[in-house]
CSV table of C-alpha atoms in Angstrom, one decimal:
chain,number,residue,atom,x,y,z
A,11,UNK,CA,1.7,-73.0,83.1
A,12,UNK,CA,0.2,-73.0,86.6
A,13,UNK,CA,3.8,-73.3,87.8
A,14,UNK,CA,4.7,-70.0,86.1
A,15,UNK,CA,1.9,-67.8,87.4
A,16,UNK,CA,2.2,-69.0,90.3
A,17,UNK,CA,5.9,-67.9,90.6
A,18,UNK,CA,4.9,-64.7,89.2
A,19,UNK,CA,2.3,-64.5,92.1
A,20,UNK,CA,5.0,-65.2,94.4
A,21,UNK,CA,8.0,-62.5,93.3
A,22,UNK,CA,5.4,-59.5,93.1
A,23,UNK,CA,4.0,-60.6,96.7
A,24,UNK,CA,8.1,-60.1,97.6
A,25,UNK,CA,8.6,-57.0,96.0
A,26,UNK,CA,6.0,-55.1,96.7
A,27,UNK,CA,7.1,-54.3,100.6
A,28,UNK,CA,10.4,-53.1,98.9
A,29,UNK,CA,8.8,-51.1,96.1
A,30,UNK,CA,6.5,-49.6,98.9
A,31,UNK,CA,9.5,-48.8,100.9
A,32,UNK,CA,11.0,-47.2,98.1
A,33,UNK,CA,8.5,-45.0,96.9
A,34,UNK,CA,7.2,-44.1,100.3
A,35,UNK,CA,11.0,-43.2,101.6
A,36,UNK,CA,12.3,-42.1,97.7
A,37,UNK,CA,10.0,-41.3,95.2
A,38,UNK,CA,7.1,-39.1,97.3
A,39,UNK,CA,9.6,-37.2,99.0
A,40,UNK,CA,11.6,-36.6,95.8
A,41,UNK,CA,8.4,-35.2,94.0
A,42,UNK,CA,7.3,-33.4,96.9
A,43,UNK,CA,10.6,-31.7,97.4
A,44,UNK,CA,10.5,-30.5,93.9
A,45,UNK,CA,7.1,-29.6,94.4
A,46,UNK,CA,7.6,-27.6,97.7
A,47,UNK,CA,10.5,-25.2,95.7
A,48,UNK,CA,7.8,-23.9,93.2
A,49,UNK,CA,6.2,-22.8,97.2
A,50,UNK,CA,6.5,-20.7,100.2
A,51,UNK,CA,6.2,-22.9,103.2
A,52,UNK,CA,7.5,-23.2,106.8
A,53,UNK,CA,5.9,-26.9,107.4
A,54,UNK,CA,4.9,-28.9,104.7
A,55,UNK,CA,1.8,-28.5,105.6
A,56,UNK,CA,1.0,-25.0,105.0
A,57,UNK,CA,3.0,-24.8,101.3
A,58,UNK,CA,1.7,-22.3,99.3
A,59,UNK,CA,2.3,-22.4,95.4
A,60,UNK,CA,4.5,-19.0,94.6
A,61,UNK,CA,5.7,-20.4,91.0
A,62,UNK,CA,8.9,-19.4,90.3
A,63,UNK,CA,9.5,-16.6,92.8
A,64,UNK,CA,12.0,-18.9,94.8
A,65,UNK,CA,13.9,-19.9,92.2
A,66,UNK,CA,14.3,-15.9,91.1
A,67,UNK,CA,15.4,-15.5,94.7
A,68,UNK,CA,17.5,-18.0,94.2
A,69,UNK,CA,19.8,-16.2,91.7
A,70,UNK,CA,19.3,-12.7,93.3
A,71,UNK,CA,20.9,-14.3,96.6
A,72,UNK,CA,24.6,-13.3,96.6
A,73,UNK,CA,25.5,-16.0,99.0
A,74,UNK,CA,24.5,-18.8,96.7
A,75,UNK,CA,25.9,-17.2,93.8
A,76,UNK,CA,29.1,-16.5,95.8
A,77,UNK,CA,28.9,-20.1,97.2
A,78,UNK,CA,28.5,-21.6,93.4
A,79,UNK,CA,31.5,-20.0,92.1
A,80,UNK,CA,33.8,-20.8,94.7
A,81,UNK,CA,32.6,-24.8,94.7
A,82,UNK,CA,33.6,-24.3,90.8
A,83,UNK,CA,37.1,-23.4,91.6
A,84,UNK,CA,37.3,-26.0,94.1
A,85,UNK,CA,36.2,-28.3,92.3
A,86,UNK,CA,39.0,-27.4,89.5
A,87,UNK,CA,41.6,-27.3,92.0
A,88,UNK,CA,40.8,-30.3,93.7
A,89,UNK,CA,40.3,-32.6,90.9
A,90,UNK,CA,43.3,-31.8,89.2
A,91,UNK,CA,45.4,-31.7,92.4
A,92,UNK,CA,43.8,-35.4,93.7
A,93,UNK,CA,44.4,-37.5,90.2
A,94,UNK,CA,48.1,-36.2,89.8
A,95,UNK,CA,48.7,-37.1,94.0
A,96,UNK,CA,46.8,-40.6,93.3
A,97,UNK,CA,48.5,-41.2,89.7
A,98,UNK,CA,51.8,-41.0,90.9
A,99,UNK,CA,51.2,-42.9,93.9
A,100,UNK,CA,49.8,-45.2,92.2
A,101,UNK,CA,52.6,-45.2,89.3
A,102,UNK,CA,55.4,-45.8,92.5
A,103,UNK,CA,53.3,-48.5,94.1
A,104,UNK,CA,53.2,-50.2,90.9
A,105,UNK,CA,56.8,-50.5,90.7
A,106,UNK,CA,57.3,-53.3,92.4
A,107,UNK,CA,58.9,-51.7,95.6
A,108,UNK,CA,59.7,-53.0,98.7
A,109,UNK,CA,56.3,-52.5,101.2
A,110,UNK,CA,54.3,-51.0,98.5
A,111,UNK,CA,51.0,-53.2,100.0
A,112,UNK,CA,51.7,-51.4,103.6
A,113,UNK,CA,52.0,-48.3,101.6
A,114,UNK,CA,48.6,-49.2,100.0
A,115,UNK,CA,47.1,-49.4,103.3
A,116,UNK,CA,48.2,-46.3,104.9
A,117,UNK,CA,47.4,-44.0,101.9
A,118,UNK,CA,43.8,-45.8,101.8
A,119,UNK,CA,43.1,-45.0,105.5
A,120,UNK,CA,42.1,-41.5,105.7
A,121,UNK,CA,39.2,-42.5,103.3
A,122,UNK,CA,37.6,-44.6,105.8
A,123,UNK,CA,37.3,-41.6,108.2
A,124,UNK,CA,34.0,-39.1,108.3
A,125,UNK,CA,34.0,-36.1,107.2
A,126,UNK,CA,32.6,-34.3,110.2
A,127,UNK,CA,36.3,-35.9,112.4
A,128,UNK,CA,38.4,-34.8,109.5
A,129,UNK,CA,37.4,-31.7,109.6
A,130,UNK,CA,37.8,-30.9,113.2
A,131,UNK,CA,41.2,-32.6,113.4
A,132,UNK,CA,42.9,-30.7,110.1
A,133,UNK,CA,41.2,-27.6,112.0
A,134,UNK,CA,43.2,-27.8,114.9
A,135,UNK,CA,46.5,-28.4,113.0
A,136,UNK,CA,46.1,-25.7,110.4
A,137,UNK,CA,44.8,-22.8,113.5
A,138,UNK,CA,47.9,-24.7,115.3
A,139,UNK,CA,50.3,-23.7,112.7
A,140,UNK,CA,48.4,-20.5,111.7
A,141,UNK,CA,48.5,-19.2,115.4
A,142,UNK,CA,52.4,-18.8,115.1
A,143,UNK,CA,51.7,-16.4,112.5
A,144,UNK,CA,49.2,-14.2,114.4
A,145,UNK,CA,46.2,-15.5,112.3
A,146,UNK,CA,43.4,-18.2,112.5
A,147,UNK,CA,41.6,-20.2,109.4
A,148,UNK,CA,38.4,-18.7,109.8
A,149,UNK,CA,39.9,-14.9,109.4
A,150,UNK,CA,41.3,-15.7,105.8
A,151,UNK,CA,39.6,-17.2,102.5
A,152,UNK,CA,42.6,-18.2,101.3
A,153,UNK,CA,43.6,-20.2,103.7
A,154,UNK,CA,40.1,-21.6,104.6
A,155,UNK,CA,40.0,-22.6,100.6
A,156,UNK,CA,43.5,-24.3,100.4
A,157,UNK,CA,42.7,-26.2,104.2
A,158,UNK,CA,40.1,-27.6,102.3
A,159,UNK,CA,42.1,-28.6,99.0
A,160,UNK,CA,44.4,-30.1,101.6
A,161,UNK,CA,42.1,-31.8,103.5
A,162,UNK,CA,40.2,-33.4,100.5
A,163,UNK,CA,43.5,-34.4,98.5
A,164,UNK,CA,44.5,-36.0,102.2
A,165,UNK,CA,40.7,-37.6,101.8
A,166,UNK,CA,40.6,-38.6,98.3
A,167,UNK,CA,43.9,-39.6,97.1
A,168,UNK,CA,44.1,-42.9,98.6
A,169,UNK,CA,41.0,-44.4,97.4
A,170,UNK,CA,41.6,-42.9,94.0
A,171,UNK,CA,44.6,-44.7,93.9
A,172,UNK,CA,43.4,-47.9,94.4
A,173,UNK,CA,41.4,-47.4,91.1
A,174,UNK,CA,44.7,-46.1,89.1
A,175,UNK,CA,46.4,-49.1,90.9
A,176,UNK,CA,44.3,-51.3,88.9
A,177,UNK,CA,44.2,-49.6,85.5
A,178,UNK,CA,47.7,-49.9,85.6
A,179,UNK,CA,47.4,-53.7,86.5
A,180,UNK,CA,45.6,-54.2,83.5
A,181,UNK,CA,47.5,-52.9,81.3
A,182,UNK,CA,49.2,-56.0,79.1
A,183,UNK,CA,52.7,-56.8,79.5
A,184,UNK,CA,53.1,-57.8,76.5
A,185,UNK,CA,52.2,-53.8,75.1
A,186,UNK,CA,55.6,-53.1,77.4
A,187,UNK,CA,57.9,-55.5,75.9
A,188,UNK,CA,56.5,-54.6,72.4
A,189,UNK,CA,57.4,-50.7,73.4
A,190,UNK,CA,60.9,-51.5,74.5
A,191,UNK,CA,61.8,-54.3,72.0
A,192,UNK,CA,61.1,-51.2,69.7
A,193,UNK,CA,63.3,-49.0,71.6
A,194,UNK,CA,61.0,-47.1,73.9
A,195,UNK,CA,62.2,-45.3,76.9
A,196,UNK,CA,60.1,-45.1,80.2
A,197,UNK,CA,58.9,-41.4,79.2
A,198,UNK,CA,57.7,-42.8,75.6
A,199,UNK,CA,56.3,-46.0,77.4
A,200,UNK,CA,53.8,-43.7,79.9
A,201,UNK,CA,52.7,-41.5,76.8
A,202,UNK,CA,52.7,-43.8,74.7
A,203,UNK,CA,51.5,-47.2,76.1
A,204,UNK,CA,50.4,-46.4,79.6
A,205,UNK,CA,48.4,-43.3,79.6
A,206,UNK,CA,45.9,-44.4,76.7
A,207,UNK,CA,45.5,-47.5,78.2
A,208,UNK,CA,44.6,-45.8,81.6
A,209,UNK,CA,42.3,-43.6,79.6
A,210,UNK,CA,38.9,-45.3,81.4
A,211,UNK,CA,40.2,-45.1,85.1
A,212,UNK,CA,41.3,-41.7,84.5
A,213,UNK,CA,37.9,-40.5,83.2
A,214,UNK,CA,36.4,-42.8,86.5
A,215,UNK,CA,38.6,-41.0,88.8
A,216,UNK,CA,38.0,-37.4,87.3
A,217,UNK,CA,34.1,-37.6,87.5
A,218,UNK,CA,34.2,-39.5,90.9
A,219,UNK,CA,36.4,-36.6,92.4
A,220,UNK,CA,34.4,-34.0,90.6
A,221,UNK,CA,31.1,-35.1,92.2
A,222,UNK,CA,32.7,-35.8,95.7
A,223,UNK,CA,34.7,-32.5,95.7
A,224,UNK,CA,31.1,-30.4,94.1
A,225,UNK,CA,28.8,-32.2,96.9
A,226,UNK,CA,31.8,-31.6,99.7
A,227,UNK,CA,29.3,-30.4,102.7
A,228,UNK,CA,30.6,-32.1,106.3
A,229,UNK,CA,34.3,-31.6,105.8
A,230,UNK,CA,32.9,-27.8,104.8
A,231,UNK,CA,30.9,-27.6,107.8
A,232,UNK,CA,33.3,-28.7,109.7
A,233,UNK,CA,36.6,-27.1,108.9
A,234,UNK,CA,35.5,-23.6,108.2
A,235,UNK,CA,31.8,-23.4,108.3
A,236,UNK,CA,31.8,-20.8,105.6
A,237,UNK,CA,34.0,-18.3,107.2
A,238,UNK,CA,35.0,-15.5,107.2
A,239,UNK,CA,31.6,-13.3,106.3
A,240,UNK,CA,31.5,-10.1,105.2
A,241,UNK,CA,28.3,-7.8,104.5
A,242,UNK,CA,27.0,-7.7,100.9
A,243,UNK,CA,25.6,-4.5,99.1
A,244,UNK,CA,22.2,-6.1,100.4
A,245,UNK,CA,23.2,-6.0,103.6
A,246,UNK,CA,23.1,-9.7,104.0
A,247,UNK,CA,26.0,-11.7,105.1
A,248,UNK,CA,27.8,-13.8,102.7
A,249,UNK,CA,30.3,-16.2,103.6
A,250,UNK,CA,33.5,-16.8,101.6
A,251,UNK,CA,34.4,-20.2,102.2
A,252,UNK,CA,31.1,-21.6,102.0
A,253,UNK,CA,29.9,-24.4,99.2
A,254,UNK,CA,27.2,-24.9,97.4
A,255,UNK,CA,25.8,-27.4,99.4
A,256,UNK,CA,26.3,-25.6,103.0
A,257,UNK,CA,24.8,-22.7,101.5
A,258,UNK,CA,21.6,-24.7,101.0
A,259,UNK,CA,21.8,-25.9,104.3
A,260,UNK,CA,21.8,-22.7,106.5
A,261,UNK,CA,19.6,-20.9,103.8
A,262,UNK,CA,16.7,-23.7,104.7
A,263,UNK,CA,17.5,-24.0,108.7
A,264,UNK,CA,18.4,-20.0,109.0
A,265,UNK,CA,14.8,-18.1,107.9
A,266,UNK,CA,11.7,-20.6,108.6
A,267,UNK,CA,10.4,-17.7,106.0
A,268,UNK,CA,13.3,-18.5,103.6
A,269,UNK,CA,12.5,-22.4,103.2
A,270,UNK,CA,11.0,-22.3,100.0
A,271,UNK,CA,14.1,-20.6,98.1
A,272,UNK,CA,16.4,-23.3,100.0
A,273,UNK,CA,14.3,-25.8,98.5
A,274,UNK,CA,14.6,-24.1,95.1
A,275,UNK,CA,18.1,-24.3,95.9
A,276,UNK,CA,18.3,-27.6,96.2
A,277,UNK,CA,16.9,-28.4,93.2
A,278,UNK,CA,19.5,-26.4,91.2
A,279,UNK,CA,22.4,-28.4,92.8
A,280,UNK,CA,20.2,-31.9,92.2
A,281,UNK,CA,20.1,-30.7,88.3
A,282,UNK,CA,23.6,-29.9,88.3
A,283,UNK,CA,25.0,-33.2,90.0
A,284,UNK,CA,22.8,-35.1,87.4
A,285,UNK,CA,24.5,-33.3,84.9
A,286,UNK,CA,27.8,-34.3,85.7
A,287,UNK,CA,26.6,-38.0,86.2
A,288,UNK,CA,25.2,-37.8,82.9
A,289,UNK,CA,28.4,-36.8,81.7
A,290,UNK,CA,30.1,-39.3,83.8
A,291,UNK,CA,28.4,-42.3,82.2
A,292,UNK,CA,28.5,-40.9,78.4
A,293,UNK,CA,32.6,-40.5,78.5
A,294,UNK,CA,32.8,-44.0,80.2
A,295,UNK,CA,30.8,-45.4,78.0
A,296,UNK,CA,32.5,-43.8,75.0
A,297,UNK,CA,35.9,-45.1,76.0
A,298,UNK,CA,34.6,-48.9,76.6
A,299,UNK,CA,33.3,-48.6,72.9
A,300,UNK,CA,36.8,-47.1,71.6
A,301,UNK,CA,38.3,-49.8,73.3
């Protein structure tokens, strides 16, 4: 008995510098944070409680509104284009062909590199290529919104791969000789046999994209930095290649007067990424139990 409590003694006297770190470097700031977007503030300091004017703000600011519906397209785009790249990678590399581990490698790389250097470098190649054609990424929103669709499948692909590389390692072999012992071809096999099987690392891969592409802030930075800008019927400037995320950013830094809707801002993406977490974890969970 003595033993016991004095074990007990023992783990709370080592946990409680960790829970202390976390609550002093988490869970106050996380609080306060929400806190300071019901406020109007320029230093934490000197908040003052403005209820819900910030968040009204919030929605009556074209340039977040603008921002949120072209990270929703994005995000469309990108996750659709990134699992069919990384699928049929994946599907080749699973073929048994000659170098396929090399190839592993060498589609994995690009994930290992920061956003910030990615962006920089596919910057110089696109204006590069765009320069022959009189033009420059920054003057066009479609081309600032297909560099980065480029640059994030180039990103992404690899280390989604590596997922769908090992779904398709787990499916049975004995479910393929089944299907062809019953006459199967290889189009019936993937529709029939491989793609339900898949089923979990394709949900896993759709909602890992889907945050990574919606949180997307250093690659945006970056590459286009929100450009090109044109003047809104408020006379503000809203920026057509900006994201969700970089709009928060310059919204908070641009206006020392403007923190408090930045804040408010901030919160709105927070909800929104726990949302699709949420969602994440209800699908994944609802194939393991199918299974």
């Amino acid at each position: 008995m003595f033993r016991k409590r004095s074990r007990k003694i023992y783990s709370l006297i080592f946990v409680l510098p960790t829970l202390a770190a976390f609550v002093i470097g988490f869970v106050y700031p996380f609080f306060n944070g929400i806190y300071l977007s019901f406020c109007k503030f320029r230093t934490t300091s000197n908040a003052t409680f403005v209820g819900f004017d910030n968040y009204i703000k919030a929605f009556q600011n074209e340039g977040f509104l603008r921002s949120f519906w072209f990270t929703a397209v994005f995000v469309v785009a990108s996750v659709i284009l990134i699992n069919l790249i990384a699928f049929f990678v994946a599907y080749v590399l699973t073929l048994g062909i000659r170098g396929s581990n090399v190839f592993r490698t060498v589609f994995f790389m690009p994930n290992l590199i920061g956003g910030i250097i990615l962006g920089y470098i596919w910057q110089l190649i696109f204006n590069g290529i765009l320069q022959n054609f009189g033009s420059n990424i920054d003057l066009n929103a479609t081309y600032g919104f297909w560099g980065l669709i480029i640059l994030m499948c180039w990103q992404q692909a690899g280390y989604m791969m590596i997922i769908y590389i090992a779904g398709f390692q787990s499916v049975p072999a004995d479910l393929y000789e089944a299907a062809r012992i019953d006459g199967a071809g290889k189009k019936q096999v993937l529709t029939n046999v491989t793609l339900p099987m898949m089923m979990p690392s394709i949900t896993i891969c759709t909602f890992l994209t889907l945050t990574n592409s919606f949180k997307l802030f250093d690659q945006n930075l970056a590459l286009t930095n929100g450009a090109p800008g044109v003047v809104s019927s408020s006379g503000s400037m809203v920026y057509q290649t900006e994201m969700m995320a970089l709009n928060i950013y310059k919204t908070f830094y641009a206006n020392q007067n403007s923190r408090g809707v930045g804040q408010a801002e901030g919160v709105i993406f927070f909800v929104i990424v726990v949302i699709i977490a949420l969602a994440q974890l209800y699908f994944t969970r609802r194939k393991e139990v199918q299974q």
